Tab-separated table of C-alpha atoms in Angstrom:
chain	number	residue	atom	x	y	z
Q	176	MET	CA	133.310	189.940	3.487
Q	177	LYS	CA	137.421	190.634	1.784
Q	178	ASN	CA	139.249	189.916	4.733
Q	179	ARG	CA	143.865	190.653	5.485
Q	180	LEU	CA	144.149	187.534	7.077
Q	181	LYS	CA	146.433	185.633	4.623
Q	182	VAL	CA	148.636	189.127	3.859
Q	183	LEU	CA	148.412	189.197	7.699
Q	184	ARG	CA	149.320	185.581	8.230
Q	185	ALA	CA	152.408	186.240	5.550
Q	186	GLU	CA	154.064	189.124	6.692
Q	187	ARG	CA	154.578	187.147	10.530
Q	188	ASP	CA	155.322	183.736	8.257
Q	189	TRP	CA	152.605	181.979	9.305
Q	190	THR	CA	151.234	178.964	8.485
Q	191	GLN	CA	147.441	178.457	8.512
Q	192	ALA	CA	147.828	175.851	11.316
Q	193	ASP	CA	149.624	178.025	13.344
Q	194	LEU	CA	146.886	180.698	13.452
Q	195	ALA	CA	144.413	178.244	13.684
Q	196	GLY	CA	146.331	177.405	16.995
Q	197	ALA	CA	146.180	180.961	18.165
Q	198	VAL	CA	142.916	181.661	17.426
Q	199	ASP	CA	141.695	177.947	18.609
Q	200	VAL	CA	140.254	176.527	15.371
Q	201	SER	CA	140.536	174.454	12.624
Q	202	ARG	CA	142.704	175.056	9.938
Q	203	GLN	CA	139.824	174.081	7.739
Q	204	THR	CA	138.328	177.331	8.861
Q	205	ILE	CA	141.693	179.532	9.051
Q	206	ASN	CA	141.660	178.442	5.054
Q	207	ALA	CA	137.345	178.878	4.351
Q	208	ILE	CA	137.874	182.543	5.980
Q	209	GLU	CA	141.236	183.279	4.044
Q	210	LYS	CA	139.226	182.479	0.572
Q	211	GLY	CA	136.272	184.087	1.761
Q	212	LYS	CA	134.073	181.407	1.903
Q	213	PHE	CA	133.021	181.622	5.307
Q	214	ASP	CA	132.404	184.580	7.799
Q	215	PRO	CA	134.031	184.363	11.082
Q	216	SER	CA	131.368	185.329	13.961
Q	217	LEU	CA	132.190	189.105	16.119
Q	218	PRO	CA	134.169	187.286	19.238
Q	219	LEU	CA	136.495	185.203	16.404
Q	220	ALA	CA	136.668	188.652	14.382
Q	221	PHE	CA	138.038	189.748	18.116
Q	222	ARG	CA	140.581	186.741	18.581
Q	223	PHE	CA	142.086	187.909	15.179
Q	224	ALA	CA	142.329	191.519	16.047
Q	225	ARG	CA	143.877	191.057	19.725
Q	226	LEU	CA	146.563	188.652	17.519
Q	227	PHE	CA	147.497	190.296	15.116
Q	228	GLU	CA	147.726	194.034	17.171
Q	229	LYS	CA	144.901	195.974	14.412
Q	230	SER	CA	141.086	196.886	14.435
Q	231	ILE	CA	138.707	194.665	13.557
Q	232	GLU	CA	138.126	197.372	10.126
Q	233	GLU	CA	141.492	196.809	9.318
Q	234	ILE	CA	141.334	193.181	8.930
Q	235	PHE	CA	137.865	192.073	7.509
Q	236	GLU	CA	135.870	195.024	4.692
Q	237	ASP	CA	132.324	194.281	4.362
Q	238	ASP	CA	131.834	193.232	0.565
Q	239	ALA	CA	129.623	196.141	-0.124
Q	240	VAL	CA	131.558	198.853	0.778
L	13	MET	CA	155.478	180.012	16.364
L	14	SER	CA	156.480	176.827	18.316
L	15	GLN	CA	153.902	177.593	20.704
L	16	LYS	CA	150.922	179.103	18.907
L	17	SER	CA	151.680	175.100	16.400
L	18	LEU	CA	151.635	173.416	20.334
L	19	GLU	CA	147.892	174.879	20.717
L	20	SER	CA	147.093	173.702	17.474
L	21	SER	CA	148.387	170.456	18.550
L	22	GLN	CA	146.674	170.419	21.288
L	23	TRP	CA	143.230	171.074	19.236
L	24	THR	CA	143.533	168.798	17.560
L	25	THR	CA	144.587	165.992	19.860
L	26	ARG	CA	141.509	167.455	22.053
L	27	GLN	CA	139.460	166.882	18.749
L	28	ASN	CA	140.847	163.225	17.599
L	29	ARG	CA	139.866	162.499	21.619
L	30	ASN	CA	136.231	163.218	21.567
L	31	ALA	CA	135.750	161.448	17.669
L	32	ARG	CA	137.474	158.456	19.156
L	33	ALA	CA	135.508	158.763	22.499
L	34	LEU	CA	132.076	159.066	19.866
L	35	ALA	CA	133.418	156.302	18.024
L	36	ARG	CA	133.523	153.991	21.146
L	37	TRP	CA	130.050	154.727	22.534
L	38	THR	CA	128.708	153.799	18.866
L	39	THR	CA	130.225	151.119	18.873
L	40	ALA	CA	128.877	149.640	22.554
L	41	TRP	CA	125.267	151.128	21.449
L	42	VAL	CA	125.500	149.101	18.293
L	43	LEU	CA	126.955	145.281	20.180
L	44	SER	CA	124.002	146.262	22.974
L	45	LEU	CA	121.485	147.441	20.266
L	46	ALA	CA	122.122	144.079	18.568
L	47	LEU	CA	122.219	142.348	22.161
L	48	ALA	CA	118.927	143.256	23.337
L	49	GLN	CA	117.916	142.168	19.683
L	50	PHE	CA	119.230	138.335	19.240
L	51	GLY	CA	119.963	137.609	22.738
L	52	PRO	CA	116.533	136.604	23.646
L	53	ARG	CA	116.534	134.184	20.873
L	54	PHE	CA	120.204	133.001	21.256
L	55	LEU	CA	121.269	133.356	24.291
L	56	TRP	CA	119.012	133.874	27.042
L	57	ASP	CA	115.904	131.973	25.800
L	58	GLU	CA	113.465	135.153	25.740
L	59	ALA	CA	114.280	135.458	30.050
L	60	THR	CA	111.968	138.914	30.422
L	61	LEU	CA	114.083	139.776	33.041
L	62	LEU	CA	117.111	139.792	30.780
L	63	SER	CA	115.634	140.882	27.831
L	64	SER	CA	114.907	143.747	29.914
L	65	ILE	CA	118.201	144.335	31.168
L	66	GLY	CA	119.234	144.455	27.620
L	67	ILE	CA	117.393	147.076	26.578
L	68	ALA	CA	117.913	148.887	29.664
L	69	LEU	CA	121.535	148.281	29.050
L	70	ASN	CA	120.795	149.790	25.401
L	71	LEU	CA	119.118	152.664	26.891
L	72	ALA	CA	122.016	153.310	28.840
L	73	ILE	CA	124.413	153.793	26.476
L	74	GLY	CA	122.419	155.271	23.633
L	75	ILE	CA	122.709	158.304	26.223
L	76	GLY	CA	126.239	157.619	26.674
L	77	MET	CA	126.547	158.458	23.241
L	78	ILE	CA	124.217	160.970	22.985
L	79	LEU	CA	126.352	162.953	25.285
L	80	ALA	CA	129.763	161.956	23.574
L	81	ASN	CA	128.549	163.065	20.708
L	82	ARG	CA	127.250	166.427	22.267
L	83	ARG	CA	130.765	167.067	23.425
L	84	LEU	CA	132.352	166.739	20.359
L	85	ILE	CA	130.148	169.196	18.683
L	86	MET	CA	130.689	171.508	21.655
L	87	ASP	CA	134.286	171.233	21.030
L	88	LEU	CA	133.915	171.621	16.809
L	89	ASP	CA	135.023	175.305	16.419
L	90	GLU	CA	132.338	177.612	14.733
L	91	MET	CA	132.491	176.543	11.023
L	92	GLN	CA	132.592	172.787	11.666
L	93	ARG	CA	129.270	173.007	13.714
L	94	GLN	CA	127.792	174.795	11.112
L	95	VAL	CA	128.462	172.360	9.153
L	96	GLN	CA	126.650	170.110	11.276
L	97	LEU	CA	123.614	172.106	11.892
L	98	GLU	CA	123.029	172.390	8.296
L	99	ALA	CA	123.547	168.427	8.419
L	100	MET	CA	121.490	168.006	11.461
L	101	ALA	CA	118.602	169.782	9.778
L	102	PHE	CA	118.881	168.013	6.418
L	103	ALA	CA	118.538	165.054	8.271
L	104	LEU	CA	115.678	165.925	10.431
L	105	GLY	CA	113.956	167.851	7.598
L	106	ILE	CA	114.202	164.967	4.906
L	107	GLY	CA	114.074	161.940	7.384
L	108	LEU	CA	110.234	163.483	8.291
L	109	VAL	CA	108.988	164.060	4.798
L	110	PHE	CA	110.537	161.091	3.839
L	111	GLY	CA	109.516	158.849	7.117
L	112	LEU	CA	106.480	159.599	6.902
L	113	ALA	CA	106.195	159.493	3.114
L	114	TYR	CA	107.004	156.011	2.948
L	115	ALA	CA	104.569	154.974	5.884
L	116	MET	CA	102.302	156.354	4.275
L	117	LEU	CA	103.254	154.164	1.535
L	118	ASP	CA	102.790	150.906	3.918
L	119	THR	CA	99.707	152.058	5.103
L	120	VAL	CA	97.761	152.977	1.754
L	121	ASN	CA	99.219	149.791	0.794
L	122	LEU	CA	101.068	151.156	-2.676
L	123	ILE	CA	104.333	148.860	-0.892
L	124	SER	CA	103.458	145.294	-0.700
L	125	PHE	CA	106.412	144.706	2.197
L	126	ASP	CA	106.271	146.914	5.456
L	127	ALA	CA	107.516	149.806	6.199
L	128	ARG	CA	110.173	149.714	9.138
L	129	ILE	CA	111.962	151.819	11.354
L	130	PRO	CA	115.593	150.759	10.417
L	131	GLU	CA	115.336	151.558	7.195
L	132	LEU	CA	114.277	155.117	8.044
L	133	ALA	CA	117.416	154.938	10.838
L	134	ALA	CA	119.907	154.143	8.072
L	135	PHE	CA	118.346	156.786	5.142
L	136	ILE	CA	119.092	159.181	7.796
L	137	ALA	CA	122.563	158.371	8.660
L	138	LEU	CA	122.946	158.382	4.863
L	139	VAL	CA	121.186	161.945	4.593
L	140	PHE	CA	123.354	162.991	7.569
L	141	MET	CA	126.559	162.166	6.146
L	142	ALA	CA	125.922	162.968	2.578
L	143	SER	CA	124.809	166.609	4.098
L	144	VAL	CA	128.451	167.095	5.950
L	145	PHE	CA	130.233	165.959	3.000
L	146	ARG	CA	128.570	168.595	1.075
L	147	GLY	CA	128.985	171.083	3.289
L	148	THR	CA	132.977	170.464	4.111
L	149	ARG	CA	133.510	170.061	0.011
L	150	ARG	CA	131.662	173.259	-0.160
L	151	LEU	CA	133.814	175.399	2.301
L	152	LYS	CA	137.194	173.966	0.964
């Protein structure tokens, strides 16, 4: 699954550790999600959406689409 | 963003605290295991009551270790939990399959020595550690 986390984070000048702290996961998990190696659960995707004030579809994109 | 950094640091602190607690429980369990194993021979001359207390103490500390491990796993985030789950699946599966095969080697006398539980436990621990390492590297 592709995502725009790295771009959204960069726009706000946040580090991976900052984002990790905001959604209560490890920095390694943020790194794995940004690289597309780990797909977040729906609750975590909602936490990203709330944090960036965007819909889940604006952040995550299905590979099959 | 300083608030977020603070939250991140609090999360890391909580993880470190859980890991330290598990390390303390594990150390205590290993020491109590040694006490229960060697105490009867070297410390209390096979006294039944003290041997029973030694084993009860080992069991009680073992339960504490299990609970500390559970707390650590429940506090992990979802990716770390997935790594742990895969490692536990490998450790349990490989431990069961290879453990029974190892025991059968002994039963049908294909090996000259006795198949012992501590060797199986060490093997399961090694498989678990290797699986955690592999899972962590795969998601890096």
